[in-house]
mmCIF file of C-alpha atoms in Angstrom:
data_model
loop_
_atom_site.group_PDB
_atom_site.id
_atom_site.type_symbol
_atom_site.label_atom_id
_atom_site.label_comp_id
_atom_site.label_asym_id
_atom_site.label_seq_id
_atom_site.Cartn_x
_atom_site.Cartn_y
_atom_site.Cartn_z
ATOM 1 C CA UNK A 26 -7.884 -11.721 0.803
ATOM 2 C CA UNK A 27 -11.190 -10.279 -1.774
ATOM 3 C CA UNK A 28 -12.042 -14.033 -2.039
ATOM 4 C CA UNK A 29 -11.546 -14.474 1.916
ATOM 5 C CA UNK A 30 -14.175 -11.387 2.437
ATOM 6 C CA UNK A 31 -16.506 -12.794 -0.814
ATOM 7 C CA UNK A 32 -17.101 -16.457 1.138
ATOM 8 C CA UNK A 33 -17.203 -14.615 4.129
ATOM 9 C CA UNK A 34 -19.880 -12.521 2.819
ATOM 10 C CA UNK A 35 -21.619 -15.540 0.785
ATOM 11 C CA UNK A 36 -21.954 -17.004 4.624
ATOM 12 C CA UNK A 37 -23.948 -14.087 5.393
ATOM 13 C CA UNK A 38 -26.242 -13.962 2.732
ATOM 14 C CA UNK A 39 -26.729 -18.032 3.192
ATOM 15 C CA UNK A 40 -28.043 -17.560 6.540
ATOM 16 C CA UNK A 41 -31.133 -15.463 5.407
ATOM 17 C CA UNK A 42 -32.729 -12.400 6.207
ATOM 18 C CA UNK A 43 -33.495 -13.708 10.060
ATOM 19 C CA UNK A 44 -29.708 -14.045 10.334
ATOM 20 C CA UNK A 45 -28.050 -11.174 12.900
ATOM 21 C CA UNK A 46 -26.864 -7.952 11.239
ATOM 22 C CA UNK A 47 -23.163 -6.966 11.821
ATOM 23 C CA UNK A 48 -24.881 -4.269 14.557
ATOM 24 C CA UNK A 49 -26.359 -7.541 16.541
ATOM 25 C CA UNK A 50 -23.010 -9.053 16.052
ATOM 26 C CA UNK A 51 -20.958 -6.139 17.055
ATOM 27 C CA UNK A 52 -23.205 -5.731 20.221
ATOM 28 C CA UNK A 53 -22.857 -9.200 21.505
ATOM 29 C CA UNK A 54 -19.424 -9.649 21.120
ATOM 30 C CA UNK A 55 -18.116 -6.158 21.639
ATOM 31 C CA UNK A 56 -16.332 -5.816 19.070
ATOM 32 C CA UNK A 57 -16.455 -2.603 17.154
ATOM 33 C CA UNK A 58 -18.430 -2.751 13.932
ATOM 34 C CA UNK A 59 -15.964 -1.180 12.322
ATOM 35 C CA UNK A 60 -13.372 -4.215 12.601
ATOM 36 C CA UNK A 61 -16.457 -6.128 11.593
ATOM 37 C CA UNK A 62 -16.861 -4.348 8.302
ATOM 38 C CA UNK A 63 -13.125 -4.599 7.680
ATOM 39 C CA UNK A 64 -13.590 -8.017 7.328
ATOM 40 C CA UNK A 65 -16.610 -8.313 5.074
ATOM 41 C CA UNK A 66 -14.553 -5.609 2.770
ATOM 42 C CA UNK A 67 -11.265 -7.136 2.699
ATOM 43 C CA UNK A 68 -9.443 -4.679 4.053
ATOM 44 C CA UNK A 69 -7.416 -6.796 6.462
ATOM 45 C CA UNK A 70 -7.521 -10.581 7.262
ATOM 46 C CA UNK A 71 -9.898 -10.716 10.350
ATOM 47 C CA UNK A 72 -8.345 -12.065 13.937
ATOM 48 C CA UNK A 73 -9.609 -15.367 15.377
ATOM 49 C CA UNK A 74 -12.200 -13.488 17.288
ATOM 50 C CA UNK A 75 -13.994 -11.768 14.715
ATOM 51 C CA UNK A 76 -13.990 -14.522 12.189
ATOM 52 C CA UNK A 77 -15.725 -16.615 15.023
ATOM 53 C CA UNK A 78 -18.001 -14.034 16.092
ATOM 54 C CA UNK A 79 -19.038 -13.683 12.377
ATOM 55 C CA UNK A 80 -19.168 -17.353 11.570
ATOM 56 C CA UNK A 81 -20.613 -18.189 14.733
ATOM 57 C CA UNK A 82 -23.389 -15.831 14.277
ATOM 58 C CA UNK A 83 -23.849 -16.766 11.208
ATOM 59 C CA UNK A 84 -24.185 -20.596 11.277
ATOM 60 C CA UNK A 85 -20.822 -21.502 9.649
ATOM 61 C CA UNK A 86 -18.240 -24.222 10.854
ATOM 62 C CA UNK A 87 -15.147 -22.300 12.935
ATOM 63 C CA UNK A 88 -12.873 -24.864 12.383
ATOM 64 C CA UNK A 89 -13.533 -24.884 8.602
ATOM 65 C CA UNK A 90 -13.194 -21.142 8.587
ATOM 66 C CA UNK A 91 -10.021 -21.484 10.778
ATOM 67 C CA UNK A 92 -8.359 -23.350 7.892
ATOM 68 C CA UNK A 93 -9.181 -20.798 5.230
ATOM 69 C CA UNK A 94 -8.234 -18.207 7.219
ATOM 70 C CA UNK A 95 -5.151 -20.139 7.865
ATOM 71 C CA UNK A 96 -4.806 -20.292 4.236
ATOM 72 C CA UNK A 97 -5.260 -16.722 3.077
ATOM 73 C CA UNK A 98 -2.634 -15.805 5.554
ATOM 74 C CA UNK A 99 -0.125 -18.291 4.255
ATOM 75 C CA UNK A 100 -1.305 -16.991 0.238
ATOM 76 C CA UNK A 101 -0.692 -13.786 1.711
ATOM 77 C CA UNK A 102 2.568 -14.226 3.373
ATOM 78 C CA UNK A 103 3.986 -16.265 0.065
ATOM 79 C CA UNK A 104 2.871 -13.304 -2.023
ATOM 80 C CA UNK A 105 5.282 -10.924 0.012
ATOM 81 C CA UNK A 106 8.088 -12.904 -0.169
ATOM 82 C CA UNK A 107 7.800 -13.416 -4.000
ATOM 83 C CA UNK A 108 8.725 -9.527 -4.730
ATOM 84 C CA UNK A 109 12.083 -9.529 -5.927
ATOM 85 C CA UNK A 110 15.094 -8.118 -3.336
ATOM 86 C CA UNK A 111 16.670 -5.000 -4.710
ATOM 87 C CA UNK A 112 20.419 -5.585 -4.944
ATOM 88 C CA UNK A 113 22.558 -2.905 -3.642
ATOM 89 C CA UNK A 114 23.815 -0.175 -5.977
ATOM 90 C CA UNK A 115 27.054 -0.882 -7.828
ATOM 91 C CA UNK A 116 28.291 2.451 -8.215
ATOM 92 C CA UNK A 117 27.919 5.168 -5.269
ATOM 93 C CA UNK A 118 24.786 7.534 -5.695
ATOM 94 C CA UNK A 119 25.098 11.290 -5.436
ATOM 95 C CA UNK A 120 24.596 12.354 -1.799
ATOM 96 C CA UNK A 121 22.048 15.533 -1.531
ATOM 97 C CA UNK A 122 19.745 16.731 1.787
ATOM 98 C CA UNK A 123 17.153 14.788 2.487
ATOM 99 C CA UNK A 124 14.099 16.534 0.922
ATOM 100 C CA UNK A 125 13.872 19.873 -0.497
ATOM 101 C CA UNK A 126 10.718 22.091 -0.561
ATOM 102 C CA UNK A 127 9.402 23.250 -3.548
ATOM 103 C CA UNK A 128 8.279 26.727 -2.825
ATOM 104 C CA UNK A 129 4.767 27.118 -2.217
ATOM 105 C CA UNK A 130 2.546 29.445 -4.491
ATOM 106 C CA UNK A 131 2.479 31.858 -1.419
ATOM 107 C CA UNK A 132 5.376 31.804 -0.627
ATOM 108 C CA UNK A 133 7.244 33.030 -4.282
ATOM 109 C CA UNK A 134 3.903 33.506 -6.399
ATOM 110 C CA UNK A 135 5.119 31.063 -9.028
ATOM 111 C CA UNK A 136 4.317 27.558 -7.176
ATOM 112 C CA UNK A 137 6.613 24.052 -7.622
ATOM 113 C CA UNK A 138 9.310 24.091 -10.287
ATOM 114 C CA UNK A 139 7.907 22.670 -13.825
ATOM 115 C CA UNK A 140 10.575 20.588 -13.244
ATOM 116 C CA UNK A 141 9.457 19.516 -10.303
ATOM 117 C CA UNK A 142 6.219 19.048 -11.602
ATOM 118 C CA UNK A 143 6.685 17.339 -14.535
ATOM 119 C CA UNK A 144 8.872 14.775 -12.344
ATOM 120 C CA UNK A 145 5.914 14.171 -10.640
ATOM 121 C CA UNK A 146 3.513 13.672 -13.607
ATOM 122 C CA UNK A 147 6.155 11.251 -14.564
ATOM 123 C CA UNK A 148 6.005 9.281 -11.335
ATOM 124 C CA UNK A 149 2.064 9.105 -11.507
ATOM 125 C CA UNK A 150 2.456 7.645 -15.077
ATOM 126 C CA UNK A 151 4.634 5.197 -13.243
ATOM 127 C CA UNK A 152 2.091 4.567 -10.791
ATOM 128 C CA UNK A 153 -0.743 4.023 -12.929
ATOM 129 C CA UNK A 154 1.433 1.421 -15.051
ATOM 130 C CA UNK A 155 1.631 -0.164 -12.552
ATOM 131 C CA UNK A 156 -1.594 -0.813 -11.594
ATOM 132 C CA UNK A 157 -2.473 2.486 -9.394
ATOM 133 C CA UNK A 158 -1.521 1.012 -5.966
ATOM 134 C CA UNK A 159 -2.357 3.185 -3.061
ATOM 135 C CA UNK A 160 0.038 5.210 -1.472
ATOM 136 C CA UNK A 161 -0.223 2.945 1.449
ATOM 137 C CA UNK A 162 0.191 -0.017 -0.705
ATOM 138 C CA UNK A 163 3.226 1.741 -1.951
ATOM 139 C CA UNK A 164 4.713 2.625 1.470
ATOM 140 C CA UNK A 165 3.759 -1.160 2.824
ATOM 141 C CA UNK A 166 5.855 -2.619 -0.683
ATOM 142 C CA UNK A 167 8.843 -0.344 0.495
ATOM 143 C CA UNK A 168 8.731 -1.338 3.849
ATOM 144 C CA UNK A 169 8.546 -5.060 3.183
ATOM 145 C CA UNK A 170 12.305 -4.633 1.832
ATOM 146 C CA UNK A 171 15.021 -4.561 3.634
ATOM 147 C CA UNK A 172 17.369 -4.203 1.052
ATOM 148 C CA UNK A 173 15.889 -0.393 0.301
ATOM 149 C CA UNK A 174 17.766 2.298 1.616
ATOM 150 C CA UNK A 175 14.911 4.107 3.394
ATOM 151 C CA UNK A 176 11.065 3.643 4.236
ATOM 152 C CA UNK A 177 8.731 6.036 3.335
ATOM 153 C CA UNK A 178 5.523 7.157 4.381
ATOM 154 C CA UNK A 179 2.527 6.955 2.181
ATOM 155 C CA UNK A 180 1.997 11.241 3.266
ATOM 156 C CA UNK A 181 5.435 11.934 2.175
ATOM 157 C CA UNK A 182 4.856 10.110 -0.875
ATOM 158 C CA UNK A 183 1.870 12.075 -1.499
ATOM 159 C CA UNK A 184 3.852 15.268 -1.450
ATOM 160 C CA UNK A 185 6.307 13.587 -3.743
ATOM 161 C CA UNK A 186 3.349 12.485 -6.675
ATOM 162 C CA UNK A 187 1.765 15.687 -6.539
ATOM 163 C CA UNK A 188 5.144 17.185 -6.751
ATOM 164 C CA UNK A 189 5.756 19.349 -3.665
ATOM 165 C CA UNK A 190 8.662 17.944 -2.699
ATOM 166 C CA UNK A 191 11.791 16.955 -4.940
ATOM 167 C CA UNK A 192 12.458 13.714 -3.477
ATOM 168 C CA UNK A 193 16.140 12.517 -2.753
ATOM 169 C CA UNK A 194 17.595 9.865 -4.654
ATOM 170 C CA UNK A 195 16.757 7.092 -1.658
ATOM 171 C CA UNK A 196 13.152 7.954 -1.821
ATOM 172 C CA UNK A 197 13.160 8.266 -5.922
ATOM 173 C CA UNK A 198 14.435 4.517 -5.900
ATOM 174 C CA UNK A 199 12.240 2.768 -3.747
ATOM 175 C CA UNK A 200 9.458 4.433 -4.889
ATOM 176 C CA UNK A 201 10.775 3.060 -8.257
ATOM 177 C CA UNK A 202 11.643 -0.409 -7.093
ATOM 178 C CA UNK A 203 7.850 -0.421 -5.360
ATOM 179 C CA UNK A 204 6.401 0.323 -9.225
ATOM 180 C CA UNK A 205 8.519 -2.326 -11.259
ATOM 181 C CA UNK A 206 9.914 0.786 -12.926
ATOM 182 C CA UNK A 207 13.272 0.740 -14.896
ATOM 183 C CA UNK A 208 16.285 2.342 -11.811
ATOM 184 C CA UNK A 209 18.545 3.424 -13.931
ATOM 185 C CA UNK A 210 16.147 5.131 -16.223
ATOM 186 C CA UNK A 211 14.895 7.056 -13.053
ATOM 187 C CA UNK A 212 18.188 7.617 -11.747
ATOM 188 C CA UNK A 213 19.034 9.743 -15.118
ATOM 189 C CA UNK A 214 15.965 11.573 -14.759
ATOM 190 C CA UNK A 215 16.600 12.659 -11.041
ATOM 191 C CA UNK A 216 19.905 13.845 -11.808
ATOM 192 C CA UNK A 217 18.520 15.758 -14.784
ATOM 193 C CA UNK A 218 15.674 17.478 -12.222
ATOM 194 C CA UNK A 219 18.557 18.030 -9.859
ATOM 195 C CA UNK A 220 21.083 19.751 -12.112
ATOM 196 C CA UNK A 221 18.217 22.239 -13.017
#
């Protein structure tokens, strides 16, 4: 998708300085500049209108541009499909509540459990291992597999990295499986931060 948004933007910068801005563009089309941006960033694939609002304005061929966005869509789709399924567990897990609280430094005066704590530090090392994915990246990875016991949001995995809550066992393992980290590693280490 980057090299989608790079051509896109090389477009822009081919038609010259007389060519219109994303404002003109947004303005005669009515579509927000906002969605505009997204596509010059990356952020999403643009829809059929906005890529031929852009390229239109712009002086590009829609049909070519069509095709590549056909393309990226089809890279992008293969590249979901090609993370591994997560077979189901062989052995039953232990069953706990949901999620827990730590208590909050009001609430006690002491703050999260170092336990708690240093399971999250953990889980950040994790994370950056892997590449530092957001925590919507994270949640979208999780939700792209079925085979996971549970989604989870990217602001409940926010609480969970900067260790507010103690995560169940559900949560612990997709977050794992999301990170390419070791499950039965991390399954040791949960029930070590449970049974303290």
């Amino acid at each position: 998708m980057a090299r989608f948004a790079l051509e896109l933007r090389a477009l822009r910068d081919a038609a010259g300085f007389d060519a219109p801005t994303v404002d003109q563009i947004a303005a005669r089309s009515h579509i927000p500049r906002s969605t505009l941006y997204a596509a010059l960033r990356g952020r999403r694939v643009p829809t059929r209108p906005v890529l031929g609002a852009l390229v239109t304005a712009w002086g590009g061929d829609p049909a070519e541009w069509l095709m590549k966005r056909t393309a990226t869509e089809a890279e992008l789709e293969a590249a979901r499909h090609r993370r591994p399924v997560v077979p189901a567990p062989r052995e039953p897990l232990p069953s706990v509540p949901a999620v827990e609280r730590a208590p909050l430094p009001q609430q006690s005066g002491i703050g999260p459990s170092r336990g708690a704590a240093g399971f999250a530090a953990d889980l950040r090392r994790l994370r950056m291992e892997a590449g530092n994915p957001s925590l919507r990246q994270i949640a979208d990875r999780i939700r792209g597999n079925d085979a996971l016991p549970t989604t989870v949001s990217h602001s409940s995995l926010g609480d969970v990295f900067r260790g507010r809550r103690i995560p169940t066992w559900a949560v612990v393992r997709c977050i794992v499986w999301a990170l390419d980290g070791d499950e039965r590693e991390w399954q040791e280490r949960w029930l070590r931060l449970r049974s303290t």
